[in-house]
Amino acid sequence: MSNLGFQTIYHLLNEHPDLTCERAFLPGPEELLEYQRTQTPLLTLESQRPLTDFAAVAFSISFEPDYLNVLRIMELARIPLLAAERQGQFPWIVAGGIAISMNPEPLAPFLDACFLGEGERDAARWFETLTDASRPENRLTRLQYLAANIPGTYIPTSYRPEYYEDGTMRRMAVAPGFPATIRPPHLMNLDAYPVHSRLLAPGGEFSRMFLVEINRGCGRGCRFCAAGFIYRPPRSRSAATLHDQVRLGLATGAKIGLVGTAVADHPEILDLCRWITTAGQQVGLSSIRADCADRELFDLLKKGGVKSVALAPETGNERMRRVINKGLSEVQLEQAVINLHAAGLSHLRLYFMVGLPTETRQDIADIPHLTKRLQHAVVKHSQGRSRLAGITLSLNSFVPKPFTPFQWSAFAGMAELKDRIRMVKRGLRGEREVRVHADLPKWAYIQALLARGDRRVGTLLLTAHWAGGDWTTACRQSSLNPDFFVLRERRQDEVFPWDFIDHGVHKKYLWEEYQNALAARETPPCQPDICSRCGVCPKSRDAV
């Protein structure tokens, strides 16, 4: 409900004189039972109309596990799941969002069209063309027009994957009139398209926070982070534009949440926080890098009502941080924790990953060691007078993602991940201030399957849907071997299901970064003015 990308497109469509956009959501468990008991089709929030009354049903998808929810919503809406079964009798089924922009193929059998990339500039024109009932041409002609005239359009039925005998992909065959390579749009001038909360929903995730996107993209080059590569080059909104947006938030009385891929890298971040707190409003940041976390920033966050801060070492030692190109030293982490404690912030959340390439058992053992050292740094700095009141460790299983240097890497496997999580928990046993939360490796396995799978995974997705979301049953019943997509390391020259998408970053560059990772070599952060190594900047992305 609070997702800024979804809210922005919703606002832009409703601003268009010939379009009306309404919202629909997967019902919660109790409401779902009532839908099923009364045999009521899924209804929109605004007018309580069934989804089949509309020209198009559009999904905004940020995370691969929601692919199953797409099918659940379509079933509740009484819309045939497979695109081949719908023909012209039902609404267009379309999708966008970062998960789709990375790899739409597992959902391809169910979708009529996708919009890849950043949609602020073209979304209204895209939907106007797609849904214009006055156009005489047939559905294929209209889709062909979209693909030829609006960047980022992907029509799955016009692309046909071909495979070698060993199951690897040979190529993506493209129908006449459709582009062989799809280049998603990137907006160079973010100021032209403000992105902030348009709806403050009482039941939403951020119901009491007015969110403002202050930047997009990240040049740090963390090798596991898809957003850091897909949204290159890094772009920041101007202070003047942000002041205009923040004023709207101040008028609501809500806490101001500053969000972005690399919030603390914004050149005006301190001035923004000062302005908000001076106005008597609370402020929060979506993420903070330890090397940007000086005492003044923490003082402002404390003044702005922040009670705990999250830092992301990701790994327990500097060798592994070189592998992932995190660019953080232990000294910087210790200083950041000392600064936050000195500012009166006594609760810390630390994000770590397990299952990374080249990771050893010693690397895992270093995660609890680092946690204890950070607490000890606070005790030492305060000369034994105080310590952090609480440390929460969030352990996430590493999932290789498309368009990152680790897209060639294998997933570690569920048994191995469970063992590594147990190691971390054992290493922190007896530490009263420390709590450990870990994700379930089985769900990370499914995420890896959907993130790197090709169109054949769509059949497995459908089986999981008919099995009531039971992936274990679906994998057992399917003739498809999911380990082929999840546990296998890729060859350098392998064709990926998403290779027809061009986000601007050269595949050769990503391979070089993978080799640097295996050798534990760091590379410098993105410098758009002087660097052209990754390939994004020389292509002069769409200037808007």
Coordinates of C-alpha atoms in Angstrom, one line a residue:
M1 CA 0.0 0.0 0.0
S2 CA 2.9 2.4 0.8
N3 CA 5.2 1.5 -2.1
L4 CA 6.3 4.7 -3.7
G5 CA 6.7 3.3 -7.2
F6 CA 3.2 1.9 -7.2
Q7 CA 1.8 5.2 -5.7
T8 CA 3.5 7.3 -8.3
I9 CA 2.2 5.4 -11.3
Y10 CA -1.3 5.4 -9.6
H11 CA -1.1 9.2 -9.3
L12 CA 0.2 9.8 -12.9
L13 CA -2.6 7.6 -14.4
N14 CA -5.3 9.3 -12.5
E15 CA -3.9 12.7 -13.6
H16 CA -4.5 11.7 -17.2
P17 CA -7.8 13.1 -18.5
D18 CA -8.8 9.8 -20.3
L19 CA -7.7 7.3 -17.6
T20 CA -9.0 6.1 -14.3
C21 CA -6.8 3.9 -12.1
E22 CA -8.1 2.0 -9.1
R23 CA -6.4 -0.3 -6.6
A24 CA -7.0 -4.0 -5.7
F25 CA -5.1 -6.1 -3.2
L26 CA -4.8 -9.8 -2.3
P27 CA -7.2 -10.1 0.6
G28 CA -6.0 -11.1 4.0
P29 CA -6.8 -14.6 5.4
E30 CA -10.2 -13.6 7.0
E31 CA -11.4 -11.5 4.1
L32 CA -10.3 -14.2 1.7
L33 CA -12.5 -16.7 3.4
E34 CA -15.5 -14.3 3.0
Y35 CA -14.7 -13.9 -0.7
Q36 CA -14.7 -17.7 -1.1
R37 CA -17.8 -18.2 1.0
T38 CA -19.8 -15.7 -1.0
Q39 CA -18.3 -16.6 -4.4
T40 CA -17.5 -12.9 -4.9
P41 CA -14.9 -11.9 -7.5
L42 CA -12.1 -9.7 -6.3
L43 CA -13.2 -6.1 -6.1
T44 CA -11.3 -2.8 -6.4
L45 CA -10.8 -0.6 -3.3
E46 CA -12.3 2.6 -4.7
S47 CA -15.5 1.6 -6.5
Q48 CA -15.9 -2.1 -5.4
R49 CA -16.1 -3.1 -9.0
P50 CA -14.8 -6.5 -10.3
L51 CA -11.4 -6.4 -12.0
T52 CA -12.9 -7.8 -15.2
D53 CA -14.7 -4.4 -15.6
F54 CA -11.4 -2.8 -16.4
A55 CA -9.4 -2.6 -19.6
A56 CA -6.2 -3.7 -17.9
V57 CA -5.0 -5.2 -14.7
A58 CA -1.5 -4.1 -13.8
F59 CA 0.8 -5.6 -11.2
S60 CA 3.7 -3.7 -9.5
I61 CA 6.1 -6.4 -8.4
S62 CA 9.2 -5.7 -6.2
F63 CA 9.9 -9.2 -5.0
E64 CA 9.9 -12.6 -6.7
P65 CA 7.9 -14.4 -4.0
D66 CA 4.9 -12.3 -5.0
Y67 CA 4.7 -14.1 -8.4
L68 CA 2.5 -16.7 -6.7
N69 CA 0.2 -13.9 -5.5
V70 CA -0.2 -12.7 -9.0
L71 CA -1.8 -16.0 -9.9
R72 CA -3.9 -15.9 -6.7
I73 CA -5.3 -12.5 -7.6
M74 CA -6.1 -13.5 -11.2
E75 CA -7.9 -16.6 -9.9
L76 CA -9.9 -14.5 -7.4
A77 CA -10.7 -12.0 -10.2
R78 CA -12.1 -14.9 -12.4
I79 CA -9.4 -14.2 -15.1
P80 CA -7.8 -17.2 -16.9
L81 CA -4.3 -17.5 -15.7
L82 CA -2.5 -18.3 -19.0
A83 CA -2.3 -15.5 -21.6
A84 CA -3.0 -18.0 -24.4
E85 CA -6.4 -18.8 -22.8
R86 CA -7.6 -15.2 -22.5
Q87 CA -7.4 -13.9 -26.1
G88 CA -9.5 -10.7 -26.3
Q89 CA -12.3 -11.4 -23.8
F90 CA -10.5 -10.3 -20.7
P91 CA -8.5 -7.3 -19.4
W92 CA -4.9 -7.0 -20.5
I93 CA -2.7 -8.5 -17.8
V94 CA 0.5 -6.4 -17.5
A95 CA 3.3 -6.0 -14.9
G96 CA 6.2 -3.8 -14.0
G97 CA 8.5 -3.2 -11.0
I98 CA 12.1 -4.1 -10.3
A99 CA 11.6 -7.9 -10.1
I100 CA 10.0 -7.8 -13.6
S101 CA 12.7 -5.5 -14.9
M102 CA 15.4 -8.0 -13.8
N103 CA 13.8 -11.2 -15.2
P104 CA 10.1 -11.4 -16.3
E105 CA 10.4 -14.9 -17.7
P106 CA 8.9 -17.0 -15.0
L107 CA 5.7 -14.9 -15.3
A108 CA 5.9 -14.7 -19.1
P109 CA 3.2 -17.4 -19.8
F110 CA 0.7 -15.3 -17.7
L111 CA 1.3 -11.8 -18.9
D112 CA 0.2 -9.9 -22.1
A113 CA 2.8 -7.2 -21.7
C114 CA 5.5 -5.8 -19.4
F115 CA 6.9 -2.4 -18.8
L116 CA 10.6 -2.7 -17.9
G117 CA 12.5 0.1 -16.3
E118 CA 11.5 3.5 -14.7
G119 CA 7.9 4.3 -15.7
E120 CA 7.3 7.9 -14.7
R121 CA 7.7 9.4 -18.1
D122 CA 5.9 6.9 -20.3
A123 CA 3.4 5.0 -18.1
A124 CA 0.4 7.2 -18.9
R125 CA 1.1 7.1 -22.7
W126 CA 1.7 3.3 -22.4
F127 CA -1.7 2.6 -20.8
E128 CA -3.5 5.1 -23.0
T129 CA -2.3 3.2 -26.1
L130 CA -2.9 -0.2 -24.6
T131 CA -6.5 0.5 -23.5
D132 CA -7.7 2.8 -26.2
A133 CA -11.0 1.2 -27.4
S134 CA -11.2 3.6 -30.4
R135 CA -8.1 2.0 -32.0
P136 CA -9.2 -0.3 -34.8
E137 CA -6.2 -2.6 -34.9
N138 CA -6.2 -6.0 -33.4
R139 CA -4.4 -6.9 -30.2
L140 CA -1.1 -8.0 -31.8
T141 CA -0.9 -4.8 -33.9
R142 CA -1.4 -2.7 -30.8
L143 CA 1.2 -4.6 -28.9
Q144 CA 3.6 -4.2 -31.8
Y145 CA 3.0 -0.5 -31.8
L146 CA 3.7 -0.3 -28.1
A147 CA 7.0 -2.3 -28.5
A148 CA 8.1 -0.1 -31.4
N149 CA 7.2 3.3 -29.9
I150 CA 7.6 3.1 -26.1
P151 CA 10.9 2.1 -24.7
G152 CA 10.8 -0.7 -22.1
T153 CA 7.9 -2.6 -23.6
Y154 CA 8.2 -6.4 -23.5
I155 CA 5.6 -8.6 -25.1
P156 CA 6.3 -12.2 -24.0
T157 CA 4.3 -14.0 -26.7
S158 CA 6.5 -12.4 -29.4
Y159 CA 9.7 -13.9 -27.8
R160 CA 10.4 -17.6 -27.9
P161 CA 13.2 -19.1 -25.9
E162 CA 15.2 -22.0 -27.6
Y163 CA 17.4 -24.5 -25.6
Y164 CA 20.3 -26.8 -26.1
E165 CA 20.0 -30.5 -25.3
D166 CA 21.6 -30.0 -21.9
G167 CA 18.8 -27.6 -20.9
T168 CA 20.8 -24.4 -21.1
M169 CA 19.5 -21.5 -23.2
R170 CA 20.5 -21.2 -26.9
R171 CA 18.9 -17.9 -27.8
M172 CA 15.7 -15.9 -27.6
A173 CA 13.9 -15.9 -31.0
V174 CA 12.0 -12.7 -31.7
A175 CA 8.9 -12.3 -33.9
P176 CA 9.1 -9.8 -36.8
G177 CA 8.4 -6.2 -35.8
F178 CA 9.6 -6.6 -32.2
P179 CA 13.0 -5.4 -30.9
A180 CA 15.7 -8.1 -30.3
T181 CA 17.0 -6.1 -27.4
I182 CA 14.8 -4.1 -25.0
R183 CA 16.4 -1.1 -23.3
P184 CA 14.4 0.0 -20.2
P185 CA 14.2 3.8 -19.8
H186 CA 16.2 5.5 -17.1
L187 CA 15.3 9.1 -16.1
M188 CA 18.4 11.3 -15.9
N189 CA 16.4 14.3 -14.5
L190 CA 14.6 13.0 -11.5
D191 CA 13.5 16.5 -10.5
A192 CA 11.0 16.4 -13.4
Y193 CA 9.1 13.6 -11.6
P194 CA 8.7 14.0 -7.9
V195 CA 8.3 10.8 -6.0
H196 CA 6.7 11.0 -2.6
S197 CA 3.8 9.5 -0.6
R198 CA 0.4 10.2 -2.3
L199 CA -1.6 8.1 0.1
L200 CA -1.2 7.7 3.9
A201 CA -3.1 4.5 4.5
P202 CA -4.0 3.8 8.1
G203 CA -3.3 0.1 7.7
G204 CA -0.2 0.4 5.6
E205 CA 3.4 -0.5 6.4
F206 CA 4.3 3.2 6.8
S207 CA 0.9 4.5 7.9
R208 CA 2.4 7.4 9.9
M209 CA 5.3 8.3 7.6
F210 CA 5.4 10.6 4.6
L211 CA 8.0 9.0 2.3
V212 CA 10.2 11.1 -0.1
E213 CA 12.6 9.5 -2.6
I214 CA 15.8 11.6 -2.5
N215 CA 18.0 9.6 -4.9
R216 CA 18.0 6.6 -7.2
G217 CA 20.8 4.3 -8.1
C218 CA 24.0 3.6 -6.2
G219 CA 27.6 3.8 -7.4
R220 CA 29.2 1.8 -4.6
G221 CA 29.2 -1.4 -6.6
C222 CA 28.2 -4.0 -4.0
R223 CA 28.3 -7.1 -6.2
F224 CA 25.2 -8.7 -4.7
C225 CA 22.9 -5.7 -5.2
A226 CA 20.8 -5.7 -8.3
A227 CA 19.4 -2.2 -7.7
G228 CA 23.0 -0.9 -7.7
F229 CA 23.5 -2.1 -11.2
I230 CA 20.0 -1.8 -12.8
Y231 CA 19.6 1.8 -11.6
R232 CA 22.9 3.1 -12.7
P233 CA 24.1 5.8 -12.9
P234 CA 23.4 7.1 -9.4
R235 CA 21.2 10.2 -9.5
S236 CA 20.1 12.7 -6.8
R237 CA 17.2 15.0 -6.6
S238 CA 18.1 18.7 -6.1
A239 CA 17.7 20.3 -2.7
A240 CA 15.1 22.8 -4.0
T241 CA 12.8 20.0 -5.4
L242 CA 13.2 18.0 -2.2
H243 CA 12.2 21.0 0.0
D244 CA 9.0 21.3 -2.1
Q245 CA 8.2 17.6 -1.5
V246 CA 9.1 17.7 2.2
R247 CA 6.9 20.7 2.8
L248 CA 4.0 18.6 1.6
G249 CA 4.9 16.0 4.2
L250 CA 5.3 18.6 7.0
A251 CA 1.8 19.8 6.3
T252 CA 0.5 16.2 7.1
G253 CA 2.1 16.1 10.5
A254 CA 3.6 12.7 9.7
K255 CA 7.2 11.6 10.2
I256 CA 9.3 12.3 7.1
G257 CA 11.0 9.2 5.7
L258 CA 13.9 9.9 3.3
V259 CA 14.3 6.9 1.0
G260 CA 16.5 5.8 -1.9
T261 CA 19.1 3.3 -2.9
A262 CA 21.9 5.2 -1.1
V263 CA 20.2 7.8 1.1
A264 CA 23.3 8.8 3.1
D265 CA 25.2 9.5 -0.1
H266 CA 23.0 12.4 -1.0
P267 CA 25.1 15.6 -0.9
E268 CA 22.4 17.5 1.0
I269 CA 21.5 14.8 3.5
L270 CA 22.6 16.7 6.6
D271 CA 20.9 19.9 5.5
L272 CA 17.7 18.1 4.8
C273 CA 17.7 16.4 8.2
R274 CA 18.5 19.7 9.9
W275 CA 15.6 21.5 8.2
I276 CA 13.1 18.8 9.0
T277 CA 14.1 18.5 12.7
T278 CA 14.2 22.3 13.1
A279 CA 10.6 22.4 11.8
G280 CA 9.8 20.1 14.7
Q281 CA 9.1 17.0 12.6
Q282 CA 10.5 13.5 13.0
V283 CA 12.8 12.1 10.4
G284 CA 14.0 8.7 9.4
L285 CA 16.4 7.3 6.8
S286 CA 15.8 4.0 4.8
S287 CA 19.5 3.1 5.0
I288 CA 22.8 4.4 6.4
R289 CA 26.3 3.3 5.3
A290 CA 28.8 3.1 8.2
D291 CA 31.3 5.3 6.3
C292 CA 28.7 8.1 6.1
A293 CA 27.5 7.8 9.7
D294 CA 29.1 10.7 11.4
R295 CA 28.1 12.0 14.8
E296 CA 26.1 14.9 13.5
L297 CA 23.9 12.7 11.4
F298 CA 23.1 10.5 14.4
D299 CA 22.4 13.5 16.5
L300 CA 19.9 14.7 13.9
L301 CA 18.3 11.3 13.8
K302 CA 18.1 11.2 17.6
K303 CA 16.5 14.6 17.5
G304 CA 14.1 13.4 14.8
G305 CA 12.7 10.6 16.9
V306 CA 14.8 7.7 15.7
K307 CA 15.2 5.0 18.4
S308 CA 17.3 2.5 16.6
V309 CA 19.7 2.5 13.6
A310 CA 20.5 -0.2 11.0
L311 CA 24.0 -0.8 9.6
A312 CA 24.9 -3.4 7.0
P313 CA 28.4 -4.9 7.4
E314 CA 27.0 -7.9 5.3
T315 CA 30.0 -10.0 6.3
G316 CA 32.0 -10.7 9.4
N317 CA 35.5 -9.8 8.1
E318 CA 37.2 -7.5 5.6
R319 CA 38.2 -10.3 3.2
M320 CA 34.5 -11.1 2.6
R321 CA 33.7 -7.4 2.3
R322 CA 36.3 -7.2 -0.5
V323 CA 34.6 -10.2 -2.2
I324 CA 31.3 -8.3 -2.2
N325 CA 33.0 -4.9 -2.8
K326 CA 31.3 -3.4 0.2
G327 CA 34.1 -0.9 0.8
L328 CA 33.8 -0.9 4.6
S329 CA 36.6 -1.5 7.1
E330 CA 36.2 -2.7 10.6
V331 CA 37.5 0.6 11.9
Q332 CA 34.7 2.5 10.0
L333 CA 32.1 0.1 11.5
E334 CA 33.4 0.6 15.0
Q335 CA 33.5 4.4 14.6
A336 CA 29.9 4.3 13.3
V337 CA 28.7 2.3 16.3
I338 CA 30.6 4.6 18.7
N339 CA 29.0 7.7 17.0
L340 CA 25.4 6.3 17.3
H341 CA 25.9 5.4 20.9
A342 CA 27.4 8.8 21.7
A343 CA 24.3 10.4 20.1
G344 CA 22.1 8.5 22.6
L345 CA 21.0 5.8 20.2
S346 CA 21.3 2.5 22.1
H347 CA 19.7 0.0 19.8
L348 CA 21.5 -1.3 16.7
R349 CA 20.3 -3.6 13.9
L350 CA 23.0 -5.3 11.9
Y351 CA 22.4 -6.9 8.5
F352 CA 24.5 -9.9 7.5
M353 CA 24.4 -12.5 4.7
V354 CA 25.3 -16.1 4.6
G355 CA 26.0 -18.3 1.6
L356 CA 28.1 -15.8 -0.3
P357 CA 30.6 -16.9 -3.0
T358 CA 34.0 -18.1 -1.5
E359 CA 32.6 -18.0 2.0
T360 CA 34.2 -20.4 4.5
R361 CA 33.2 -21.6 8.0
Q362 CA 35.8 -19.2 9.5
D363 CA 34.0 -16.3 7.6
I364 CA 30.8 -17.4 9.3
A365 CA 32.5 -17.6 12.7
D366 CA 33.6 -14.0 12.2
I367 CA 30.0 -12.7 12.2
P368 CA 29.5 -13.2 15.9
H369 CA 33.1 -12.1 16.5
L370 CA 32.4 -8.8 14.8
T371 CA 29.2 -8.3 16.7
K372 CA 31.0 -8.7 20.0
R373 CA 33.8 -6.4 18.9
L374 CA 31.3 -3.7 18.0
Q375 CA 29.7 -3.9 21.4
H376 CA 33.2 -3.9 23.0
A377 CA 34.1 -0.8 21.0
V378 CA 31.2 1.0 22.7
V379 CA 32.2 -0.2 26.2
K380 CA 35.8 0.7 25.6
H381 CA 34.9 4.2 24.3
S382 CA 32.6 4.9 27.3
Q383 CA 35.4 3.5 29.6
G384 CA 33.1 0.8 30.8
R385 CA 30.3 3.0 31.8
S386 CA 27.7 2.0 29.2
R387 CA 27.0 -0.4 26.3
L388 CA 24.5 -0.9 23.6
A389 CA 21.1 -1.9 25.1
G390 CA 20.2 -4.1 22.3
I391 CA 21.7 -5.5 19.1
T392 CA 19.5 -7.3 16.5
L393 CA 21.2 -9.4 13.9
S394 CA 19.2 -10.0 10.7
L395 CA 20.7 -13.0 8.8
N396 CA 19.7 -13.3 5.2
S397 CA 20.5 -16.2 2.8
F398 CA 22.4 -14.9 -0.2
V399 CA 20.4 -15.1 -3.5
P400 CA 22.2 -14.6 -6.8
K401 CA 20.3 -12.0 -8.8
P402 CA 20.3 -11.1 -12.6
F403 CA 22.4 -8.1 -13.7
T404 CA 24.9 -8.5 -10.9
P405 CA 28.4 -10.0 -11.0
F406 CA 27.1 -12.9 -8.9
Q407 CA 24.5 -13.9 -11.6
W408 CA 27.0 -16.7 -12.5
S409 CA 27.2 -18.0 -8.9
A410 CA 25.4 -21.0 -7.5
F411 CA 23.0 -20.8 -4.5
A412 CA 24.6 -22.3 -1.4
G413 CA 21.9 -24.9 -0.7
M414 CA 19.4 -25.2 2.1
A415 CA 21.2 -27.7 4.3
E416 CA 24.4 -25.6 4.1
L417 CA 22.6 -22.4 4.9
K418 CA 20.8 -23.9 7.9
D419 CA 24.2 -25.0 9.2
R420 CA 25.7 -21.6 8.8
I421 CA 22.8 -19.9 10.5
R422 CA 23.2 -22.3 13.4
M423 CA 26.9 -21.4 13.6
V424 CA 26.1 -17.7 14.0
K425 CA 23.4 -18.4 16.7
R426 CA 25.8 -20.7 18.6
G427 CA 28.5 -18.0 18.4
L428 CA 26.2 -15.5 20.1
R429 CA 24.7 -17.8 22.7
G430 CA 24.9 -16.1 26.1
E431 CA 25.1 -12.6 24.7
R432 CA 22.1 -11.1 26.6
E433 CA 21.8 -7.9 24.5
V434 CA 21.9 -9.8 21.2
R435 CA 18.9 -11.2 19.3
V436 CA 19.3 -13.1 16.0
H437 CA 16.6 -13.2 13.4
A438 CA 17.2 -15.4 10.3
D439 CA 15.2 -16.0 7.2
L440 CA 14.2 -19.5 6.1
P441 CA 16.6 -21.0 3.6
K442 CA 13.7 -22.8 1.8
W443 CA 12.1 -19.5 0.9
A444 CA 15.5 -18.2 -0.3
Y445 CA 15.7 -21.3 -2.5
I446 CA 12.4 -20.4 -4.1
Q447 CA 13.4 -16.8 -4.5
A448 CA 16.6 -18.0 -6.3
L449 CA 14.5 -20.3 -8.5
L450 CA 12.2 -17.4 -9.6
A451 CA 15.0 -14.8 -9.8
R452 CA 17.1 -16.8 -12.3
G453 CA 14.6 -19.2 -13.8
D454 CA 13.5 -19.1 -17.4
R455 CA 10.0 -19.5 -19.0
R456 CA 9.9 -23.2 -18.1
V457 CA 9.8 -22.2 -14.4
G458 CA 6.4 -20.7 -15.2
T459 CA 5.0 -24.3 -15.4
L460 CA 6.4 -25.0 -11.9
L461 CA 4.9 -21.7 -10.7
L462 CA 1.5 -22.8 -12.0
T463 CA 1.8 -26.2 -10.3
A464 CA 2.7 -24.5 -7.0
H465 CA -0.4 -22.3 -7.4
W466 CA -2.7 -25.4 -8.0
A467 CA -1.0 -27.0 -5.0
G468 CA -2.2 -24.2 -2.7
G469 CA 1.3 -22.6 -2.6
D470 CA 3.0 -25.8 -1.5
W471 CA 6.3 -25.6 -3.3
T472 CA 7.5 -28.9 -1.9
T473 CA 4.6 -30.7 -3.5
A474 CA 5.0 -28.7 -6.7
C475 CA 8.7 -29.5 -7.0
R476 CA 7.9 -33.2 -6.4
Q477 CA 5.2 -33.3 -9.0
S478 CA 7.0 -31.4 -11.7
S479 CA 9.2 -32.9 -14.3
L480 CA 11.4 -29.8 -14.1
N481 CA 14.4 -30.1 -11.9
P482 CA 14.5 -26.8 -9.9
D483 CA 18.1 -27.5 -8.8
F484 CA 19.2 -26.9 -12.4
F485 CA 18.2 -23.2 -12.0
V486 CA 19.3 -22.8 -8.4
L487 CA 22.3 -24.8 -7.5
R488 CA 24.3 -24.7 -10.7
E489 CA 27.1 -22.3 -11.3
R490 CA 26.9 -20.8 -14.8
R491 CA 29.5 -20.8 -17.5
Q492 CA 31.0 -17.5 -18.7
D493 CA 29.4 -17.8 -22.1
E494 CA 26.0 -19.0 -21.0
V495 CA 23.0 -17.2 -22.4
F496 CA 20.7 -16.0 -19.6
P497 CA 16.9 -15.8 -19.9
W498 CA 17.2 -12.0 -19.3
D499 CA 20.0 -11.3 -21.8
F500 CA 17.5 -9.6 -24.2
I501 CA 17.2 -6.8 -21.6
D502 CA 19.8 -4.1 -21.8
H503 CA 20.1 -2.0 -18.6
G504 CA 23.3 -0.4 -20.0
V505 CA 25.8 -2.4 -17.9
H506 CA 28.0 -4.6 -20.1
K507 CA 27.9 -8.3 -19.4
K508 CA 31.7 -8.4 -19.9
Y509 CA 32.0 -5.9 -17.1
L510 CA 29.9 -8.0 -14.7
W511 CA 32.0 -11.0 -15.5
E512 CA 35.2 -9.1 -14.7
E513 CA 33.6 -8.0 -11.4
Y514 CA 32.8 -11.7 -10.7
Q515 CA 36.4 -12.6 -11.2
N516 CA 37.5 -9.7 -8.9
A517 CA 35.1 -11.1 -6.3
L518 CA 36.6 -14.6 -6.5
A519 CA 40.0 -13.0 -6.0
A520 CA 38.7 -10.8 -3.2
R521 CA 39.7 -7.6 -5.1
E522 CA 37.9 -4.4 -4.6
T523 CA 37.1 -1.9 -7.3
P524 CA 36.4 1.8 -6.8
P525 CA 32.9 3.3 -6.6
C526 CA 31.1 4.6 -9.7
Q527 CA 32.4 8.0 -11.0
P528 CA 30.1 9.0 -13.8
D529 CA 32.1 12.0 -14.8
I530 CA 35.3 10.2 -15.5
C531 CA 34.6 6.4 -15.7
S532 CA 33.1 4.4 -18.5
R533 CA 34.1 0.9 -17.5
C534 CA 30.6 -0.5 -16.8
G535 CA 29.1 0.9 -20.0
V536 CA 26.2 2.9 -18.7
C537 CA 27.4 6.4 -19.0
P538 CA 28.6 6.5 -22.6
K539 CA 25.2 5.4 -23.8
S540 CA 23.6 8.7 -22.7
R541 CA 20.5 7.4 -21.0
D542 CA 17.2 9.1 -21.9
A543 CA 17.5 12.7 -20.6
V544 CA 14.1 13.9 -19.3

